[in-house]
Amino acid sequence: MNKDTKIYIAGHRGMVGSAVWRTLEKKGYTNLIGRSSKELDLKNQEAVLDFYHIEKPEVVIDAAAKVGGILANNNFPYQFLMENMQIQNNLIDSALKSGIDKFIFLGSSCIYPKFAPQPLKEEYLLTDSLEPTNEWYAIAKITGVKACQAIRKQFQKDYVSLMPTNLYGTHDNFDLKSSHVLPAMIRKFHEAKNNNHSDVVLWGSGTPMREFLFVDDMAEAVVYALENKLPEYLYNIGTGEDLTIKELAETIQEVTGHQGTIVWDADKPDGTPRKLMDISKMHNLGWKHKVDLKQGIEKTYTWFLENIENFKEVKL
Ligand SMILES: NC(=O)c1ccc[n+]([C@@H]2O[C@H](COP(=O)([O-])OP(=O)(O)OC[C@H]3O[C@@H](n4cnc5c(N)ncnc54)[C@H](OP(=O)(O)O)[C@@H]3O)[C@@H](O)[C@H]2O)c1
């Protein structure tokens, strides 16, 4: 891959897209392009095709999606299904029609069946039913994986899908109404520390096990897929290591300097007992994450402190 290859990062202002942009810049890539959703609504098929014709990107990295938690998925199932399919269909189909040879599609571990064996292997895709709370989003993502697979099969183009585990890091969403567990905990412990080390109340028993990957490591995986022609159509991206939610809370408590008590509200649901990705396919190719969880939480907390004023205004 030449450093002046024209690379379009869809969703370049999001947590993942911005990490990919930063990483590519650091590696010397000089011809990156991005558009905000205001400048280019990816739901608009004609606009996407026009954009490709004018800008002529040589590679597309799709980090654009309508993302949200259980509540949002539950309240807006149609939008989660349809908008995600529209975004990715327009990006993928227009790329094929525009003669773009390389496309990296980002999905999520929710594409795998709810009761699939752990750790989750790529071949478990479509072997059983999905988790009902986010099946709308998951089905959209599965169609994106399948579209890229079909293009590989029929047109022999390098269209590949990467499925990340839970991601966290700089530019994360710290809005307690819609954030994921790790940034939500950072915010709760920080605020409790400033509130005279008051108790932090967390949902469930603390026993479920989860895996977390720092977003810059995700970006490195995307760069790996960019610089190498991966032999298969689908790859899990994660650390291959998990920990209990209780251990996660204790790590965040230590990093934030909170000295109060953690109270587990056992009346609240725990969710799936374990969710861990099998990442042996990427490991066998030579990619491995670099940032361990504590380091990643420290970096994220530093970013949180530096940006607290900005996102307080925007997200609350
Ligand atoms: N965060 C995680 O834990 C996680 C885990 C696994 C997989 N992923 C995957 O990684 C990808 C990126 O996630 P993220 O966490 O970076 O999400 P994010 O921070 O919400 O960013 C999503 C981006 O998509 C863009 N977008 C949404 N709708 C659009 C539209 N109609 N037209 C143009 N752009 C649109 C947004 O652009 P604007 O900012 O310009 O509006 C935004 O920059 C998603 O596919 C997600 O499934 C994320």
PDB file of C-alpha atoms in Angstrom, residues 139-304:
ATOM      1  CA  ILE A 139     -28.885  -8.518  11.108  1.00  0.00           C
ATOM      2  CA  ALA A 140     -27.836  -5.326   9.328  1.00  0.00           C
ATOM      3  CA  LYS A 141     -24.188  -6.075  10.157  1.00  0.00           C
ATOM      4  CA  ILE A 142     -24.549  -9.694   9.000  1.00  0.00           C
ATOM      5  CA  THR A 143     -25.849  -8.497   5.617  1.00  0.00           C
ATOM      6  CA  GLY A 144     -22.762  -6.248   5.360  1.00  0.00           C
ATOM      7  CA  VAL A 145     -20.461  -9.203   6.068  1.00  0.00           C
ATOM      8  CA  LYS A 146     -22.330 -11.291   3.492  1.00  0.00           C
ATOM      9  CA  ALA A 147     -22.260  -8.515   0.851  1.00  0.00           C
ATOM     10  CA  CYS A 148     -18.471  -8.275   1.194  1.00  0.00           C
ATOM     11  CA  GLN A 149     -18.141 -12.073   1.144  1.00  0.00           C
ATOM     12  CA  ALA A 150     -20.278 -12.270  -2.008  1.00  0.00           C
ATOM     13  CA  ILE A 151     -18.103  -9.629  -3.724  1.00  0.00           C
ATOM     14  CA  ARG A 152     -14.958 -11.590  -2.811  1.00  0.00           C
ATOM     15  CA  LYS A 153     -16.494 -14.772  -4.209  1.00  0.00           C
ATOM     16  CA  GLN A 154     -17.990 -13.353  -7.384  1.00  0.00           C
ATOM     17  CA  PHE A 155     -15.544 -10.573  -8.296  1.00  0.00           C
ATOM     18  CA  GLN A 156     -12.344 -11.693  -6.471  1.00  0.00           C
ATOM     19  CA  LYS A 157     -11.973  -8.278  -4.833  1.00  0.00           C
ATOM     20  CA  ASP A 158     -10.363  -7.695  -1.444  1.00  0.00           C
ATOM     21  CA  TYR A 159     -13.511  -6.871   0.561  1.00  0.00           C
ATOM     22  CA  VAL A 160     -13.012  -8.016   4.147  1.00  0.00           C
ATOM     23  CA  SER A 161     -14.968  -7.784   7.417  1.00  0.00           C
ATOM     24  CA  LEU A 162     -13.476  -7.200  10.868  1.00  0.00           C
ATOM     25  CA  MET A 163     -15.584  -7.903  13.973  1.00  0.00           C
ATOM     26  CA  PRO A 164     -14.329  -6.064  17.056  1.00  0.00           C
ATOM     27  CA  THR A 165     -15.069  -7.003  20.636  1.00  0.00           C
ATOM     28  CA  ASN A 166     -16.141  -4.210  23.066  1.00  0.00           C
ATOM     29  CA  LEU A 167     -14.059  -1.142  22.275  1.00  0.00           C
ATOM     30  CA  TYR A 168     -13.168   1.795  24.479  1.00  0.00           C
ATOM     31  CA  GLY A 169     -10.778   4.722  24.424  1.00  0.00           C
ATOM     32  CA  THR A 170     -10.368   8.352  23.435  1.00  0.00           C
ATOM     33  CA  HIS A 171     -13.472   9.952  21.833  1.00  0.00           C
ATOM     34  CA  ASP A 172     -15.691   7.416  23.602  1.00  0.00           C
ATOM     35  CA  ASN A 173     -19.256   8.261  24.633  1.00  0.00           C
ATOM     36  CA  PHE A 174     -19.468   9.149  28.334  1.00  0.00           C
ATOM     37  CA  ASP A 175     -23.182  10.003  28.357  1.00  0.00           C
ATOM     38  CA  LEU A 176     -24.619   7.771  31.105  1.00  0.00           C
ATOM     39  CA  LYS A 177     -27.902   7.360  29.208  1.00  0.00           C
ATOM     40  CA  SER A 178     -26.299   5.775  26.158  1.00  0.00           C
ATOM     41  CA  SER A 179     -22.701   4.811  26.969  1.00  0.00           C
ATOM     42  CA  HIS A 180     -21.164   1.345  27.174  1.00  0.00           C
ATOM     43  CA  VAL A 181     -20.135  -0.145  30.519  1.00  0.00           C
ATOM     44  CA  LEU A 182     -16.482   0.934  30.607  1.00  0.00           C
ATOM     45  CA  PRO A 183     -16.851   4.674  29.844  1.00  0.00           C
ATOM     46  CA  ALA A 184     -19.948   4.766  32.087  1.00  0.00           C
ATOM     47  CA  MET A 185     -17.875   3.388  34.975  1.00  0.00           C
ATOM     48  CA  ILE A 186     -15.083   5.908  34.366  1.00  0.00           C
ATOM     49  CA  ARG A 187     -17.589   8.715  34.629  1.00  0.00           C
ATOM     50  CA  LYS A 188     -19.340   7.279  37.719  1.00  0.00           C
ATOM     51  CA  PHE A 189     -16.084   6.737  39.633  1.00  0.00           C
ATOM     52  CA  HIS A 190     -14.776  10.175  38.642  1.00  0.00           C
ATOM     53  CA  GLU A 191     -17.958  11.924  39.772  1.00  0.00           C
ATOM     54  CA  ALA A 192     -18.121   9.918  43.021  1.00  0.00           C
ATOM     55  CA  LYS A 193     -14.484  10.826  43.757  1.00  0.00           C
ATOM     56  CA  ASN A 194     -15.330  14.515  43.324  1.00  0.00           C
ATOM     57  CA  ASN A 195     -18.379  14.001  45.517  1.00  0.00           C
ATOM     58  CA  ASN A 196     -16.266  13.246  48.572  1.00  0.00           C
ATOM     59  CA  HIS A 197     -15.662   9.611  47.554  1.00  0.00           C
ATOM     60  CA  SER A 198     -19.336   8.691  47.742  1.00  0.00           C
ATOM     61  CA  ASP A 199     -20.526   5.123  47.001  1.00  0.00           C
ATOM     62  CA  VAL A 200     -20.627   3.952  43.388  1.00  0.00           C
ATOM     63  CA  VAL A 201     -23.681   1.838  42.611  1.00  0.00           C
ATOM     64  CA  LEU A 202     -23.220  -0.610  39.719  1.00  0.00           C
ATOM     65  CA  TRP A 203     -25.719  -2.937  38.058  1.00  0.00           C
ATOM     66  CA  GLY A 204     -25.850  -6.687  38.652  1.00  0.00           C
ATOM     67  CA  SER A 205     -23.589  -9.037  40.571  1.00  0.00           C
ATOM     68  CA  GLY A 206     -20.261  -8.085  38.966  1.00  0.00           C
ATOM     69  CA  THR A 207     -19.660 -11.704  37.934  1.00  0.00           C
ATOM     70  CA  PRO A 208     -20.235 -11.581  34.128  1.00  0.00           C
ATOM     71  CA  MET A 209     -17.028 -11.758  32.110  1.00  0.00           C
ATOM     72  CA  ARG A 210     -16.244  -9.371  29.283  1.00  0.00           C
ATOM     73  CA  GLU A 211     -13.419  -8.556  26.882  1.00  0.00           C
ATOM     74  CA  PHE A 212     -12.276  -4.990  26.050  1.00  0.00           C
ATOM     75  CA  LEU A 213      -9.963  -3.672  23.342  1.00  0.00           C
ATOM     76  CA  PHE A 214      -8.392  -0.212  23.295  1.00  0.00           C
ATOM     77  CA  VAL A 215      -9.552   1.621  20.182  1.00  0.00           C
ATOM     78  CA  ASP A 216      -6.003   2.392  18.962  1.00  0.00           C
ATOM     79  CA  ASP A 217      -5.349  -1.362  18.850  1.00  0.00           C
ATOM     80  CA  MET A 218      -8.521  -1.709  16.762  1.00  0.00           C
ATOM     81  CA  ALA A 219      -7.136   0.946  14.443  1.00  0.00           C
ATOM     82  CA  GLU A 220      -3.894  -1.055  14.163  1.00  0.00           C
ATOM     83  CA  ALA A 221      -5.942  -4.105  13.138  1.00  0.00           C
ATOM     84  CA  VAL A 222      -7.620  -2.026  10.434  1.00  0.00           C
ATOM     85  CA  VAL A 223      -4.197  -0.880   9.199  1.00  0.00           C
ATOM     86  CA  TYR A 224      -3.061  -4.524   9.186  1.00  0.00           C
ATOM     87  CA  ALA A 225      -6.040  -5.405   6.988  1.00  0.00           C
ATOM     88  CA  LEU A 226      -5.235  -2.413   4.792  1.00  0.00           C
ATOM     89  CA  GLU A 227      -1.598  -3.323   4.266  1.00  0.00           C
ATOM     90  CA  ASN A 228      -2.147  -7.058   3.835  1.00  0.00           C
ATOM     91  CA  LYS A 229      -4.513  -9.086   1.690  1.00  0.00           C
ATOM     92  CA  LEU A 230      -6.245 -11.230   4.307  1.00  0.00           C
ATOM     93  CA  PRO A 231      -7.038 -14.724   3.042  1.00  0.00           C
ATOM     94  CA  GLU A 232     -10.526 -15.069   4.566  1.00  0.00           C
ATOM     95  CA  TYR A 233     -13.669 -12.951   4.554  1.00  0.00           C
ATOM     96  CA  LEU A 234     -14.217 -12.501   8.303  1.00  0.00           C
ATOM     97  CA  TYR A 235     -11.896 -11.889  11.286  1.00  0.00           C
ATOM     98  CA  ASN A 236     -12.558 -11.358  14.975  1.00  0.00           C
ATOM     99  CA  ILE A 237     -10.575  -8.547  16.607  1.00  0.00           C
ATOM    100  CA  GLY A 238     -10.018  -8.552  20.360  1.00  0.00           C
ATOM    101  CA  THR A 239      -7.515  -9.306  23.081  1.00  0.00           C
ATOM    102  CA  GLY A 240      -8.565 -12.914  23.641  1.00  0.00           C
ATOM    103  CA  GLU A 241      -8.625 -12.162  27.390  1.00  0.00           C
ATOM    104  CA  ASP A 242     -11.604 -11.362  29.570  1.00  0.00           C
ATOM    105  CA  LEU A 243     -12.207 -10.313  33.159  1.00  0.00           C
ATOM    106  CA  THR A 244     -15.178  -9.995  35.493  1.00  0.00           C
ATOM    107  CA  ILE A 245     -17.139  -6.755  35.626  1.00  0.00           C
ATOM    108  CA  LYS A 246     -16.078  -6.599  39.290  1.00  0.00           C
ATOM    109  CA  GLU A 247     -12.394  -6.721  38.308  1.00  0.00           C
ATOM    110  CA  LEU A 248     -13.062  -4.050  35.693  1.00  0.00           C
ATOM    111  CA  ALA A 249     -14.720  -1.815  38.300  1.00  0.00           C
ATOM    112  CA  GLU A 250     -11.799  -2.255  40.702  1.00  0.00           C
ATOM    113  CA  THR A 251      -9.294  -1.343  37.978  1.00  0.00           C
ATOM    114  CA  ILE A 252     -11.243   1.800  37.080  1.00  0.00           C
ATOM    115  CA  GLN A 253     -11.606   2.677  40.753  1.00  0.00           C
ATOM    116  CA  GLU A 254      -7.827   2.470  41.142  1.00  0.00           C
ATOM    117  CA  VAL A 255      -7.097   4.516  38.008  1.00  0.00           C
ATOM    118  CA  THR A 256      -9.568   7.272  38.907  1.00  0.00           C
ATOM    119  CA  GLY A 257      -8.435   7.391  42.542  1.00  0.00           C
ATOM    120  CA  HIS A 258     -11.894   6.804  44.016  1.00  0.00           C
ATOM    121  CA  GLN A 259     -11.657   5.614  47.617  1.00  0.00           C
ATOM    122  CA  GLY A 260     -15.306   4.967  48.434  1.00  0.00           C
ATOM    123  CA  THR A 261     -17.361   1.761  48.371  1.00  0.00           C
ATOM    124  CA  ILE A 262     -18.663  -0.117  45.333  1.00  0.00           C
ATOM    125  CA  VAL A 263     -22.272  -1.246  45.838  1.00  0.00           C
ATOM    126  CA  TRP A 264     -23.593  -4.016  43.554  1.00  0.00           C
ATOM    127  CA  ASP A 265     -27.298  -3.679  42.820  1.00  0.00           C
ATOM    128  CA  ALA A 266     -28.062  -7.396  42.396  1.00  0.00           C
ATOM    129  CA  ASP A 267     -31.718  -6.688  41.489  1.00  0.00           C
ATOM    130  CA  LYS A 268     -30.515  -5.375  38.128  1.00  0.00           C
ATOM    131  CA  PRO A 269     -29.861  -7.849  35.274  1.00  0.00           C
ATOM    132  CA  ASP A 270     -26.404  -9.267  34.613  1.00  0.00           C
ATOM    133  CA  GLY A 271     -26.725  -9.969  30.877  1.00  0.00           C
ATOM    134  CA  THR A 272     -24.821 -12.785  29.154  1.00  0.00           C
ATOM    135  CA  PRO A 273     -22.480 -14.555  31.622  1.00  0.00           C
ATOM    136  CA  ARG A 274     -19.519 -14.479  29.241  1.00  0.00           C
ATOM    137  CA  LYS A 275     -18.600 -12.957  25.892  1.00  0.00           C
ATOM    138  CA  LEU A 276     -15.132 -13.616  24.580  1.00  0.00           C
ATOM    139  CA  MET A 277     -13.843 -13.617  21.015  1.00  0.00           C
ATOM    140  CA  ASP A 278     -11.624 -16.323  19.570  1.00  0.00           C
ATOM    141  CA  ILE A 279      -8.928 -14.245  17.895  1.00  0.00           C
ATOM    142  CA  SER A 280      -6.629 -17.059  16.809  1.00  0.00           C
ATOM    143  CA  LYS A 281      -7.144 -16.262  13.106  1.00  0.00           C
ATOM    144  CA  MET A 282      -5.690 -12.752  13.480  1.00  0.00           C
ATOM    145  CA  HIS A 283      -2.977 -14.006  15.831  1.00  0.00           C
ATOM    146  CA  ASN A 284      -1.981 -16.643  13.298  1.00  0.00           C
ATOM    147  CA  LEU A 285      -1.574 -13.900  10.691  1.00  0.00           C
ATOM    148  CA  GLY A 286       0.673 -11.930  13.076  1.00  0.00           C
ATOM    149  CA  TRP A 287      -1.614  -9.203  14.484  1.00  0.00           C
ATOM    150  CA  LYS A 288      -1.855  -8.845  18.272  1.00  0.00           C
ATOM    151  CA  HIS A 289      -3.097  -6.046  20.531  1.00  0.00           C
ATOM    152  CA  LYS A 290      -0.464  -3.930  22.329  1.00  0.00           C
ATOM    153  CA  VAL A 291      -2.258  -1.884  24.996  1.00  0.00           C
ATOM    154  CA  ASP A 292      -3.196  -3.779  28.169  1.00  0.00           C
ATOM    155  CA  LEU A 293      -6.444  -2.944  29.919  1.00  0.00           C
ATOM    156  CA  LYS A 294      -5.015  -0.867  32.753  1.00  0.00           C
ATOM    157  CA  GLN A 295      -2.854   1.201  30.375  1.00  0.00           C
ATOM    158  CA  GLY A 296      -5.852   1.703  28.102  1.00  0.00           C
ATOM    159  CA  ILE A 297      -8.052   2.835  30.993  1.00  0.00           C
ATOM    160  CA  GLU A 298      -5.328   5.271  32.107  1.00  0.00           C
ATOM    161  CA  LYS A 299      -5.127   6.762  28.599  1.00  0.00           C
ATOM    162  CA  THR A 300      -8.913   6.974  28.381  1.00  0.00           C
ATOM    163  CA  TYR A 301      -9.203   8.636  31.806  1.00  0.00           C
ATOM    164  CA  THR A 302      -6.539  11.190  30.835  1.00  0.00           C
ATOM    165  CA  TRP A 303      -8.526  11.999  27.678  1.00  0.00           C
ATOM    166  CA  PHE A 304     -11.750  12.165  29.718  1.00  0.00           C
TER     167      PHE A 304
END
